[in-house]
Amino acid sequence: TIAPAWRTAARRTPTATTTATPAPATAGQEIKGQSPDRGRPTRHDDEQPLLDFDTYFLGAPWTFEWDVPEGPLGEAGRITGTTTYKALGGKFYEALTEAEGPGGKFTVRETLSYHKDYKTIARHVVDSRGFSYDQIAHIGADLGGFYNVLFESAPFTAGGHTVRIKHTMRLNAPLAYRVATTVSVDGGPFVNYGNPWWRKPVPGGGR
Protein backbone atom coordinates (compact mmCIF):
# COMPACT_ATOMS: atom_id res chain seq x y z
CA THR A 1 0.00 0.00 0.00
CA ILE A 2 1.05 3.62 -0.51
CA ALA A 3 2.51 5.34 2.54
CA PRO A 4 0.26 8.11 3.91
CA ALA A 5 2.89 10.79 3.27
CA TRP A 6 3.02 9.85 -0.41
CA ARG A 7 -0.75 9.75 -0.77
CA THR A 8 -1.24 13.12 0.93
CA ALA A 9 1.54 14.86 -0.93
CA ALA A 10 0.41 13.56 -4.29
CA ARG A 11 -3.09 14.95 -3.85
CA ARG A 12 -1.87 18.42 -3.09
CA THR A 13 0.97 18.52 -5.61
CA PRO A 14 1.58 22.12 -6.70
CA THR A 15 2.34 22.83 -10.29
CA ALA A 16 5.66 24.40 -11.21
CA THR A 17 5.73 28.02 -10.15
CA THR A 18 7.17 29.41 -13.36
CA THR A 19 4.74 31.56 -15.28
CA ALA A 20 2.54 29.75 -17.76
CA THR A 21 3.14 32.21 -20.61
CA PRO A 22 5.93 31.17 -22.99
CA ALA A 23 8.85 33.58 -23.32
CA PRO A 24 8.20 36.30 -25.91
CA ALA A 25 10.42 36.88 -28.91
CA THR A 26 12.70 39.88 -28.96
CA ALA A 27 11.76 42.94 -30.99
CA GLY A 28 11.93 42.36 -34.72
CA GLN A 29 12.29 38.60 -34.34
CA GLU A 30 9.67 36.14 -35.49
CA ILE A 31 9.50 32.74 -33.80
CA LYS A 32 7.68 30.25 -36.02
CA GLY A 33 6.03 26.96 -35.17
CA GLN A 34 5.90 23.89 -37.38
CA SER A 35 2.37 24.35 -38.71
CA PRO A 36 2.58 25.50 -42.37
CA ASP A 37 1.24 28.86 -43.51
CA ARG A 38 -1.38 27.85 -46.08
CA GLY A 39 -2.48 31.40 -46.80
CA ARG A 40 -6.06 30.58 -45.78
CA PRO A 41 -8.05 29.54 -42.71
CA THR A 42 -7.33 26.04 -41.41
CA ARG A 43 -9.81 23.36 -42.46
CA HIS A 44 -10.76 20.31 -40.42
CA ASP A 45 -9.34 17.93 -43.02
CA ASP A 46 -5.94 19.65 -43.34
CA GLU A 47 -3.10 17.22 -42.79
CA GLN A 48 -0.70 18.29 -40.04
CA PRO A 49 3.06 18.01 -40.60
CA LEU A 50 5.02 15.34 -38.76
CA LEU A 51 7.00 16.61 -35.78
CA ASP A 52 10.48 17.78 -36.78
CA PHE A 53 12.39 16.58 -33.71
CA ASP A 54 15.68 18.26 -34.64
CA THR A 55 14.16 21.68 -35.25
CA TYR A 56 12.14 21.61 -32.05
CA PHE A 57 14.41 20.01 -29.45
CA LEU A 58 18.05 20.46 -30.49
CA GLY A 59 20.14 23.51 -29.74
CA ALA A 60 20.50 25.47 -26.52
CA PRO A 61 19.68 23.73 -23.22
CA TRP A 62 16.11 23.82 -21.95
CA THR A 63 15.65 25.07 -18.37
CA PHE A 64 12.96 23.98 -15.92
CA GLU A 65 11.62 24.23 -12.36
CA TRP A 66 9.47 21.48 -10.90
CA ASP A 67 7.71 21.21 -7.52
CA VAL A 68 7.28 17.52 -6.66
CA PRO A 69 5.66 15.58 -3.80
CA GLU A 70 7.36 13.03 -1.58
CA GLY A 71 7.34 9.47 -2.85
CA PRO A 72 9.40 6.57 -4.18
CA LEU A 73 11.08 8.85 -6.73
CA GLY A 74 12.49 11.21 -4.11
CA GLU A 75 11.87 13.84 -1.46
CA ALA A 76 9.27 16.61 -1.74
CA GLY A 77 10.46 20.02 -2.89
CA ARG A 78 11.64 21.98 -5.91
CA ILE A 79 13.83 20.56 -8.65
CA THR A 80 15.65 22.93 -11.02
CA GLY A 81 17.94 22.16 -13.91
CA THR A 82 18.58 21.93 -17.63
CA THR A 83 17.89 19.36 -20.35
CA THR A 84 20.05 19.19 -23.47
CA TYR A 85 19.14 17.11 -26.53
CA LYS A 86 21.60 15.91 -29.16
CA ALA A 87 21.33 13.77 -32.28
CA LEU A 88 23.11 10.41 -32.29
CA GLY A 89 22.44 9.66 -35.95
CA GLY A 90 19.54 8.12 -37.80
CA LYS A 91 16.45 7.85 -35.63
CA PHE A 92 18.36 8.11 -32.36
CA TYR A 93 18.80 10.96 -29.89
CA GLU A 94 20.11 11.53 -26.39
CA ALA A 95 18.82 13.86 -23.69
CA LEU A 96 20.86 14.77 -20.62
CA THR A 97 19.18 16.42 -17.64
CA GLU A 98 21.41 17.92 -14.98
CA ALA A 99 19.34 18.90 -11.98
CA GLU A 100 19.35 19.66 -8.27
CA GLY A 101 16.56 18.91 -5.83
CA PRO A 102 15.95 18.42 -2.11
CA GLY A 103 18.20 15.35 -2.11
CA GLY A 104 21.07 17.08 -3.94
CA LYS A 105 22.37 16.97 -7.50
CA PHE A 106 21.41 14.20 -9.93
CA THR A 107 21.33 13.40 -13.64
CA VAL A 108 18.81 11.79 -15.97
CA ARG A 109 20.02 10.25 -19.25
CA GLU A 110 17.56 9.34 -21.99
CA THR A 111 18.21 7.40 -25.18
CA LEU A 112 15.37 8.10 -27.61
CA SER A 113 14.30 6.49 -30.88
CA TYR A 114 11.95 8.61 -33.00
CA HIS A 115 9.98 6.74 -35.66
CA LYS A 116 8.72 9.79 -37.54
CA ASP A 117 6.48 8.07 -40.09
CA TYR A 118 4.78 6.02 -37.38
CA LYS A 119 4.42 9.02 -35.03
CA THR A 120 6.03 7.17 -32.11
CA ILE A 121 8.96 7.72 -29.74
CA ALA A 122 10.56 5.10 -27.51
CA ARG A 123 13.02 6.01 -24.78
CA HIS A 124 15.16 4.37 -22.11
CA VAL A 125 15.61 6.57 -19.03
CA VAL A 126 18.39 6.17 -16.45
CA ASP A 127 18.09 8.29 -13.30
CA SER A 128 21.19 8.60 -11.09
CA ARG A 129 18.93 8.50 -8.01
CA GLY A 130 18.83 4.75 -8.47
CA PHE A 131 16.17 3.72 -10.97
CA SER A 132 15.59 3.34 -14.70
CA TYR A 133 12.60 2.67 -16.93
CA ASP A 134 11.38 2.35 -20.51
CA GLN A 135 8.60 4.35 -22.16
CA ILE A 136 6.83 4.45 -25.48
CA ALA A 137 4.83 7.40 -26.81
CA HIS A 138 2.37 8.29 -29.53
CA ILE A 139 2.56 11.78 -31.06
CA GLY A 140 -0.66 13.62 -31.81
CA ALA A 141 -1.17 17.01 -33.47
CA ASP A 142 -4.08 19.42 -33.62
CA LEU A 143 -5.11 22.00 -36.22
CA GLY A 144 -3.37 24.76 -34.30
CA GLY A 145 0.02 23.15 -34.91
CA PHE A 146 0.43 21.92 -31.33
CA TYR A 147 1.89 18.48 -30.63
CA ASN A 148 1.15 16.14 -27.72
CA VAL A 149 3.63 13.36 -26.93
CA LEU A 150 1.96 10.75 -24.71
CA PHE A 151 4.57 8.65 -22.88
CA GLU A 152 3.70 5.63 -20.73
CA SER A 153 6.24 3.50 -18.87
CA ALA A 154 6.54 -0.17 -18.12
CA PRO A 155 6.48 -1.00 -14.38
CA PHE A 156 9.83 -0.47 -12.63
CA THR A 157 11.16 -0.49 -9.06
CA ALA A 158 12.03 2.69 -7.15
CA GLY A 159 12.31 3.21 -3.40
CA GLY A 160 11.13 -0.35 -2.75
CA HIS A 161 7.87 0.17 -4.67
CA THR A 162 6.57 -0.79 -8.10
CA VAL A 163 6.09 2.42 -10.06
CA ARG A 164 4.63 3.44 -13.42
CA ILE A 165 4.90 6.93 -14.92
CA LYS A 166 2.93 8.75 -17.59
CA HIS A 167 4.30 11.93 -19.16
CA THR A 168 2.25 14.08 -21.51
CA MET A 169 4.54 16.53 -23.28
CA ARG A 170 2.53 19.45 -24.65
CA LEU A 171 4.61 21.27 -27.28
CA ASN A 172 2.58 24.47 -27.10
CA ALA A 173 5.17 26.90 -28.46
CA PRO A 174 8.49 26.79 -30.31
CA LEU A 175 10.45 27.77 -27.18
CA ALA A 176 8.38 26.19 -24.40
CA TYR A 177 6.77 22.85 -23.65
CA ARG A 178 4.93 21.52 -20.62
CA VAL A 179 5.08 18.03 -19.13
CA ALA A 180 2.00 16.79 -17.25
CA THR A 181 3.23 13.90 -15.10
CA THR A 182 1.25 11.27 -13.20
CA VAL A 183 2.59 8.39 -11.13
CA SER A 184 1.11 5.06 -10.03
CA VAL A 185 2.61 3.27 -7.00
CA ASP A 186 2.12 -0.43 -6.27
CA GLY A 187 -0.76 -0.74 -8.71
CA GLY A 188 -2.65 2.26 -7.33
CA PRO A 189 -4.30 5.03 -9.35
CA PHE A 190 -2.21 7.52 -11.31
CA VAL A 191 -1.89 10.73 -9.29
CA ASN A 192 -0.58 14.18 -10.18
CA TYR A 193 3.19 14.63 -9.95
CA GLY A 194 3.37 18.18 -11.31
CA ASN A 195 3.08 20.13 -14.59
CA PRO A 196 6.39 21.93 -15.08
CA TRP A 197 7.46 24.01 -18.07
CA TRP A 198 10.68 23.49 -20.03
CA ARG A 199 11.90 26.72 -21.70
CA LYS A 200 14.55 27.56 -24.24
CA PRO A 201 16.20 31.02 -24.49
CA VAL A 202 15.13 33.23 -27.37
CA PRO A 203 17.94 33.21 -29.97
CA GLY A 204 19.90 36.45 -29.72
CA GLY A 205 17.83 37.69 -26.79
CA GLY A 206 16.74 37.04 -23.23
CA ARG A 207 14.52 34.27 -21.94
PDB file of C-alpha atoms in Angstrom:
ATOM      1  CA  THR A   1       0.000   0.000   0.000  1.00  0.00           C
ATOM      2  CA  ILE A   2       1.054   3.625  -0.507  1.00  0.00           C
ATOM      3  CA  ALA A   3       2.512   5.341   2.537  1.00  0.00           C
ATOM      4  CA  PRO A   4       0.258   8.110   3.913  1.00  0.00           C
ATOM      5  CA  ALA A   5       2.893  10.788   3.269  1.00  0.00           C
ATOM      6  CA  TRP A   6       3.016   9.848  -0.409  1.00  0.00           C
ATOM      7  CA  ARG A   7      -0.755   9.754  -0.774  1.00  0.00           C
ATOM      8  CA  THR A   8      -1.243  13.119   0.933  1.00  0.00           C
ATOM      9  CA  ALA A   9       1.545  14.859  -0.928  1.00  0.00           C
ATOM     10  CA  ALA A  10       0.411  13.563  -4.287  1.00  0.00           C
ATOM     11  CA  ARG A  11      -3.090  14.947  -3.846  1.00  0.00           C
ATOM     12  CA  ARG A  12      -1.875  18.419  -3.094  1.00  0.00           C
ATOM     13  CA  THR A  13       0.970  18.523  -5.614  1.00  0.00           C
ATOM     14  CA  PRO A  14       1.578  22.122  -6.704  1.00  0.00           C
ATOM     15  CA  THR A  15       2.343  22.834 -10.290  1.00  0.00           C
ATOM     16  CA  ALA A  16       5.655  24.403 -11.215  1.00  0.00           C
ATOM     17  CA  THR A  17       5.730  28.017 -10.153  1.00  0.00           C
ATOM     18  CA  THR A  18       7.174  29.415 -13.357  1.00  0.00           C
ATOM     19  CA  THR A  19       4.743  31.563 -15.283  1.00  0.00           C
ATOM     20  CA  ALA A  20       2.536  29.746 -17.760  1.00  0.00           C
ATOM     21  CA  THR A  21       3.139  32.207 -20.611  1.00  0.00           C
ATOM     22  CA  PRO A  22       5.929  31.169 -22.990  1.00  0.00           C
ATOM     23  CA  ALA A  23       8.846  33.584 -23.320  1.00  0.00           C
ATOM     24  CA  PRO A  24       8.198  36.305 -25.914  1.00  0.00           C
ATOM     25  CA  ALA A  25      10.419  36.878 -28.914  1.00  0.00           C
ATOM     26  CA  THR A  26      12.703  39.876 -28.959  1.00  0.00           C
ATOM     27  CA  ALA A  27      11.762  42.943 -30.991  1.00  0.00           C
ATOM     28  CA  GLY A  28      11.925  42.363 -34.716  1.00  0.00           C
ATOM     29  CA  GLN A  29      12.286  38.598 -34.344  1.00  0.00           C
ATOM     30  CA  GLU A  30       9.666  36.138 -35.495  1.00  0.00           C
ATOM     31  CA  ILE A  31       9.504  32.741 -33.796  1.00  0.00           C
ATOM     32  CA  LYS A  32       7.677  30.250 -36.022  1.00  0.00           C
ATOM     33  CA  GLY A  33       6.029  26.962 -35.171  1.00  0.00           C
ATOM     34  CA  GLN A  34       5.901  23.886 -37.380  1.00  0.00           C
ATOM     35  CA  SER A  35       2.369  24.355 -38.712  1.00  0.00           C
ATOM     36  CA  PRO A  36       2.577  25.504 -42.365  1.00  0.00           C
ATOM     37  CA  ASP A  37       1.236  28.855 -43.507  1.00  0.00           C
ATOM     38  CA  ARG A  38      -1.376  27.845 -46.084  1.00  0.00           C
ATOM     39  CA  GLY A  39      -2.482  31.401 -46.800  1.00  0.00           C
ATOM     40  CA  ARG A  40      -6.065  30.582 -45.781  1.00  0.00           C
ATOM     41  CA  PRO A  41      -8.046  29.539 -42.708  1.00  0.00           C
ATOM     42  CA  THR A  42      -7.331  26.042 -41.409  1.00  0.00           C
ATOM     43  CA  ARG A  43      -9.808  23.357 -42.463  1.00  0.00           C
ATOM     44  CA  HIS A  44     -10.759  20.311 -40.415  1.00  0.00           C
ATOM     45  CA  ASP A  45      -9.341  17.927 -43.023  1.00  0.00           C
ATOM     46  CA  ASP A  46      -5.943  19.651 -43.336  1.00  0.00           C
ATOM     47  CA  GLU A  47      -3.096  17.221 -42.786  1.00  0.00           C
ATOM     48  CA  GLN A  48      -0.696  18.287 -40.039  1.00  0.00           C
ATOM     49  CA  PRO A  49       3.061  18.013 -40.599  1.00  0.00           C
ATOM     50  CA  LEU A  50       5.016  15.344 -38.757  1.00  0.00           C
ATOM     51  CA  LEU A  51       7.005  16.607 -35.783  1.00  0.00           C
ATOM     52  CA  ASP A  52      10.484  17.780 -36.785  1.00  0.00           C
ATOM     53  CA  PHE A  53      12.391  16.577 -33.708  1.00  0.00           C
ATOM     54  CA  ASP A  54      15.679  18.261 -34.640  1.00  0.00           C
ATOM     55  CA  THR A  55      14.164  21.683 -35.253  1.00  0.00           C
ATOM     56  CA  TYR A  56      12.144  21.611 -32.046  1.00  0.00           C
ATOM     57  CA  PHE A  57      14.408  20.012 -29.448  1.00  0.00           C
ATOM     58  CA  LEU A  58      18.048  20.459 -30.494  1.00  0.00           C
ATOM     59  CA  GLY A  59      20.143  23.506 -29.741  1.00  0.00           C
ATOM     60  CA  ALA A  60      20.497  25.472 -26.518  1.00  0.00           C
ATOM     61  CA  PRO A  61      19.678  23.732 -23.220  1.00  0.00           C
ATOM     62  CA  TRP A  62      16.113  23.821 -21.953  1.00  0.00           C
ATOM     63  CA  THR A  63      15.654  25.068 -18.370  1.00  0.00           C
ATOM     64  CA  PHE A  64      12.961  23.977 -15.922  1.00  0.00           C
ATOM     65  CA  GLU A  65      11.621  24.234 -12.364  1.00  0.00           C
ATOM     66  CA  TRP A  66       9.468  21.476 -10.896  1.00  0.00           C
ATOM     67  CA  ASP A  67       7.710  21.205  -7.517  1.00  0.00           C
ATOM     68  CA  VAL A  68       7.283  17.520  -6.664  1.00  0.00           C
ATOM     69  CA  PRO A  69       5.657  15.582  -3.801  1.00  0.00           C
ATOM     70  CA  GLU A  70       7.361  13.033  -1.581  1.00  0.00           C
ATOM     71  CA  GLY A  71       7.336   9.467  -2.849  1.00  0.00           C
ATOM     72  CA  PRO A  72       9.403   6.574  -4.177  1.00  0.00           C
ATOM     73  CA  LEU A  73      11.084   8.855  -6.732  1.00  0.00           C
ATOM     74  CA  GLY A  74      12.490  11.214  -4.106  1.00  0.00           C
ATOM     75  CA  GLU A  75      11.866  13.842  -1.463  1.00  0.00           C
ATOM     76  CA  ALA A  76       9.273  16.614  -1.735  1.00  0.00           C
ATOM     77  CA  GLY A  77      10.457  20.023  -2.888  1.00  0.00           C
ATOM     78  CA  ARG A  78      11.638  21.977  -5.906  1.00  0.00           C
ATOM     79  CA  ILE A  79      13.832  20.557  -8.647  1.00  0.00           C
ATOM     80  CA  THR A  80      15.653  22.927 -11.021  1.00  0.00           C
ATOM     81  CA  GLY A  81      17.943  22.162 -13.909  1.00  0.00           C
ATOM     82  CA  THR A  82      18.583  21.930 -17.629  1.00  0.00           C
ATOM     83  CA  THR A  83      17.891  19.356 -20.348  1.00  0.00           C
ATOM     84  CA  THR A  84      20.053  19.192 -23.470  1.00  0.00           C
ATOM     85  CA  TYR A  85      19.141  17.113 -26.531  1.00  0.00           C
ATOM     86  CA  LYS A  86      21.600  15.911 -29.158  1.00  0.00           C
ATOM     87  CA  ALA A  87      21.332  13.774 -32.285  1.00  0.00           C
ATOM     88  CA  LEU A  88      23.110  10.410 -32.293  1.00  0.00           C
ATOM     89  CA  GLY A  89      22.445   9.661 -35.952  1.00  0.00           C
ATOM     90  CA  GLY A  90      19.539   8.117 -37.804  1.00  0.00           C
ATOM     91  CA  LYS A  91      16.449   7.847 -35.631  1.00  0.00           C
ATOM     92  CA  PHE A  92      18.362   8.106 -32.356  1.00  0.00           C
ATOM     93  CA  TYR A  93      18.797  10.964 -29.887  1.00  0.00           C
ATOM     94  CA  GLU A  94      20.110  11.526 -26.385  1.00  0.00           C
ATOM     95  CA  ALA A  95      18.817  13.865 -23.692  1.00  0.00           C
ATOM     96  CA  LEU A  96      20.859  14.772 -20.616  1.00  0.00           C
ATOM     97  CA  THR A  97      19.178  16.417 -17.643  1.00  0.00           C
ATOM     98  CA  GLU A  98      21.411  17.925 -14.978  1.00  0.00           C
ATOM     99  CA  ALA A  99      19.338  18.897 -11.979  1.00  0.00           C
ATOM    100  CA  GLU A 100      19.352  19.663  -8.274  1.00  0.00           C
ATOM    101  CA  GLY A 101      16.560  18.911  -5.828  1.00  0.00           C
ATOM    102  CA  PRO A 102      15.948  18.422  -2.110  1.00  0.00           C
ATOM    103  CA  GLY A 103      18.197  15.345  -2.112  1.00  0.00           C
ATOM    104  CA  GLY A 104      21.074  17.077  -3.938  1.00  0.00           C
ATOM    105  CA  LYS A 105      22.365  16.975  -7.505  1.00  0.00           C
ATOM    106  CA  PHE A 106      21.409  14.197  -9.929  1.00  0.00           C
ATOM    107  CA  THR A 107      21.334  13.401 -13.642  1.00  0.00           C
ATOM    108  CA  VAL A 108      18.808  11.792 -15.973  1.00  0.00           C
ATOM    109  CA  ARG A 109      20.016  10.254 -19.250  1.00  0.00           C
ATOM    110  CA  GLU A 110      17.564   9.337 -21.990  1.00  0.00           C
ATOM    111  CA  THR A 111      18.212   7.404 -25.181  1.00  0.00           C
ATOM    112  CA  LEU A 112      15.367   8.099 -27.608  1.00  0.00           C
ATOM    113  CA  SER A 113      14.302   6.492 -30.881  1.00  0.00           C
ATOM    114  CA  TYR A 114      11.954   8.606 -33.002  1.00  0.00           C
ATOM    115  CA  HIS A 115       9.980   6.736 -35.658  1.00  0.00           C
ATOM    116  CA  LYS A 116       8.717   9.786 -37.535  1.00  0.00           C
ATOM    117  CA  ASP A 117       6.485   8.074 -40.087  1.00  0.00           C
ATOM    118  CA  TYR A 118       4.783   6.017 -37.379  1.00  0.00           C
ATOM    119  CA  LYS A 119       4.420   9.020 -35.026  1.00  0.00           C
ATOM    120  CA  THR A 120       6.031   7.166 -32.107  1.00  0.00           C
ATOM    121  CA  ILE A 121       8.964   7.722 -29.744  1.00  0.00           C
ATOM    122  CA  ALA A 122      10.562   5.100 -27.510  1.00  0.00           C
ATOM    123  CA  ARG A 123      13.018   6.009 -24.779  1.00  0.00           C
ATOM    124  CA  HIS A 124      15.165   4.371 -22.113  1.00  0.00           C
ATOM    125  CA  VAL A 125      15.609   6.570 -19.034  1.00  0.00           C
ATOM    126  CA  VAL A 126      18.388   6.168 -16.452  1.00  0.00           C
ATOM    127  CA  ASP A 127      18.090   8.294 -13.299  1.00  0.00           C
ATOM    128  CA  SER A 128      21.185   8.598 -11.092  1.00  0.00           C
ATOM    129  CA  ARG A 129      18.925   8.498  -8.010  1.00  0.00           C
ATOM    130  CA  GLY A 130      18.834   4.745  -8.466  1.00  0.00           C
ATOM    131  CA  PHE A 131      16.170   3.717 -10.971  1.00  0.00           C
ATOM    132  CA  SER A 132      15.592   3.337 -14.700  1.00  0.00           C
ATOM    133  CA  TYR A 133      12.600   2.673 -16.934  1.00  0.00           C
ATOM    134  CA  ASP A 134      11.383   2.352 -20.508  1.00  0.00           C
ATOM    135  CA  GLN A 135       8.601   4.349 -22.161  1.00  0.00           C
ATOM    136  CA  ILE A 136       6.828   4.454 -25.485  1.00  0.00           C
ATOM    137  CA  ALA A 137       4.833   7.400 -26.805  1.00  0.00           C
ATOM    138  CA  HIS A 138       2.370   8.295 -29.532  1.00  0.00           C
ATOM    139  CA  ILE A 139       2.564  11.784 -31.063  1.00  0.00           C
ATOM    140  CA  GLY A 140      -0.659  13.617 -31.808  1.00  0.00           C
ATOM    141  CA  ALA A 141      -1.168  17.006 -33.468  1.00  0.00           C
ATOM    142  CA  ASP A 142      -4.077  19.423 -33.624  1.00  0.00           C
ATOM    143  CA  LEU A 143      -5.110  21.997 -36.218  1.00  0.00           C
ATOM    144  CA  GLY A 144      -3.367  24.761 -34.295  1.00  0.00           C
ATOM    145  CA  GLY A 145       0.015  23.149 -34.910  1.00  0.00           C
ATOM    146  CA  PHE A 146       0.434  21.922 -31.333  1.00  0.00           C
ATOM    147  CA  TYR A 147       1.895  18.476 -30.628  1.00  0.00           C
ATOM    148  CA  ASN A 148       1.146  16.142 -27.719  1.00  0.00           C
ATOM    149  CA  VAL A 149       3.629  13.364 -26.932  1.00  0.00           C
ATOM    150  CA  LEU A 150       1.960  10.752 -24.711  1.00  0.00           C
ATOM    151  CA  PHE A 151       4.569   8.650 -22.880  1.00  0.00           C
ATOM    152  CA  GLU A 152       3.696   5.626 -20.732  1.00  0.00           C
ATOM    153  CA  SER A 153       6.244   3.504 -18.871  1.00  0.00           C
ATOM    154  CA  ALA A 154       6.536  -0.174 -18.120  1.00  0.00           C
ATOM    155  CA  PRO A 155       6.484  -0.996 -14.376  1.00  0.00           C
ATOM    156  CA  PHE A 156       9.834  -0.472 -12.627  1.00  0.00           C
ATOM    157  CA  THR A 157      11.160  -0.492  -9.064  1.00  0.00           C
ATOM    158  CA  ALA A 158      12.030   2.693  -7.149  1.00  0.00           C
ATOM    159  CA  GLY A 159      12.307   3.205  -3.398  1.00  0.00           C
ATOM    160  CA  GLY A 160      11.127  -0.353  -2.752  1.00  0.00           C
ATOM    161  CA  HIS A 161       7.867   0.167  -4.666  1.00  0.00           C
ATOM    162  CA  THR A 162       6.566  -0.791  -8.105  1.00  0.00           C
ATOM    163  CA  VAL A 163       6.091   2.417 -10.063  1.00  0.00           C
ATOM    164  CA  ARG A 164       4.635   3.438 -13.422  1.00  0.00           C
ATOM    165  CA  ILE A 165       4.901   6.928 -14.922  1.00  0.00           C
ATOM    166  CA  LYS A 166       2.930   8.750 -17.585  1.00  0.00           C
ATOM    167  CA  HIS A 167       4.304  11.928 -19.158  1.00  0.00           C
ATOM    168  CA  THR A 168       2.247  14.077 -21.514  1.00  0.00           C
ATOM    169  CA  MET A 169       4.539  16.534 -23.275  1.00  0.00           C
ATOM    170  CA  ARG A 170       2.530  19.451 -24.653  1.00  0.00           C
ATOM    171  CA  LEU A 171       4.609  21.267 -27.283  1.00  0.00           C
ATOM    172  CA  ASN A 172       2.582  24.466 -27.095  1.00  0.00           C
ATOM    173  CA  ALA A 173       5.170  26.899 -28.458  1.00  0.00           C
ATOM    174  CA  PRO A 174       8.492  26.792 -30.314  1.00  0.00           C
ATOM    175  CA  LEU A 175      10.449  27.766 -27.178  1.00  0.00           C
ATOM    176  CA  ALA A 176       8.380  26.188 -24.401  1.00  0.00           C
ATOM    177  CA  TYR A 177       6.774  22.851 -23.648  1.00  0.00           C
ATOM    178  CA  ARG A 178       4.929  21.524 -20.622  1.00  0.00           C
ATOM    179  CA  VAL A 179       5.076  18.029 -19.129  1.00  0.00           C
ATOM    180  CA  ALA A 180       2.000  16.786 -17.250  1.00  0.00           C
ATOM    181  CA  THR A 181       3.230  13.905 -15.100  1.00  0.00           C
ATOM    182  CA  THR A 182       1.254  11.268 -13.204  1.00  0.00           C
ATOM    183  CA  VAL A 183       2.595   8.385 -11.129  1.00  0.00           C
ATOM    184  CA  SER A 184       1.106   5.057 -10.025  1.00  0.00           C
ATOM    185  CA  VAL A 185       2.607   3.271  -7.004  1.00  0.00           C
ATOM    186  CA  ASP A 186       2.122  -0.429  -6.269  1.00  0.00           C
ATOM    187  CA  GLY A 187      -0.762  -0.741  -8.714  1.00  0.00           C
ATOM    188  CA  GLY A 188      -2.649   2.265  -7.332  1.00  0.00           C
ATOM    189  CA  PRO A 189      -4.305   5.026  -9.352  1.00  0.00           C
ATOM    190  CA  PHE A 190      -2.212   7.516 -11.308  1.00  0.00           C
ATOM    191  CA  VAL A 191      -1.889  10.730  -9.294  1.00  0.00           C
ATOM    192  CA  ASN A 192      -0.580  14.178 -10.179  1.00  0.00           C
ATOM    193  CA  TYR A 193       3.185  14.634  -9.948  1.00  0.00           C
ATOM    194  CA  GLY A 194       3.368  18.179 -11.312  1.00  0.00           C
ATOM    195  CA  ASN A 195       3.077  20.128 -14.586  1.00  0.00           C
ATOM    196  CA  PRO A 196       6.393  21.926 -15.083  1.00  0.00           C
ATOM    197  CA  TRP A 197       7.456  24.011 -18.071  1.00  0.00           C
ATOM    198  CA  TRP A 198      10.677  23.494 -20.030  1.00  0.00           C
ATOM    199  CA  ARG A 199      11.898  26.716 -21.703  1.00  0.00           C
ATOM    200  CA  LYS A 200      14.550  27.559 -24.241  1.00  0.00           C
ATOM    201  CA  PRO A 201      16.204  31.018 -24.486  1.00  0.00           C
ATOM    202  CA  VAL A 202      15.132  33.234 -27.366  1.00  0.00           C
ATOM    203  CA  PRO A 203      17.940  33.209 -29.972  1.00  0.00           C
ATOM    204  CA  GLY A 204      19.896  36.448 -29.723  1.00  0.00           C
ATOM    205  CA  GLY A 205      17.826  37.691 -26.795  1.00  0.00           C
ATOM    206  CA  GLY A 206      16.738  37.038 -23.227  1.00  0.00           C
ATOM    207  CA  ARG A 207      14.517  34.271 -21.940  1.00  0.00           C
TER     208      ARG A 207
END
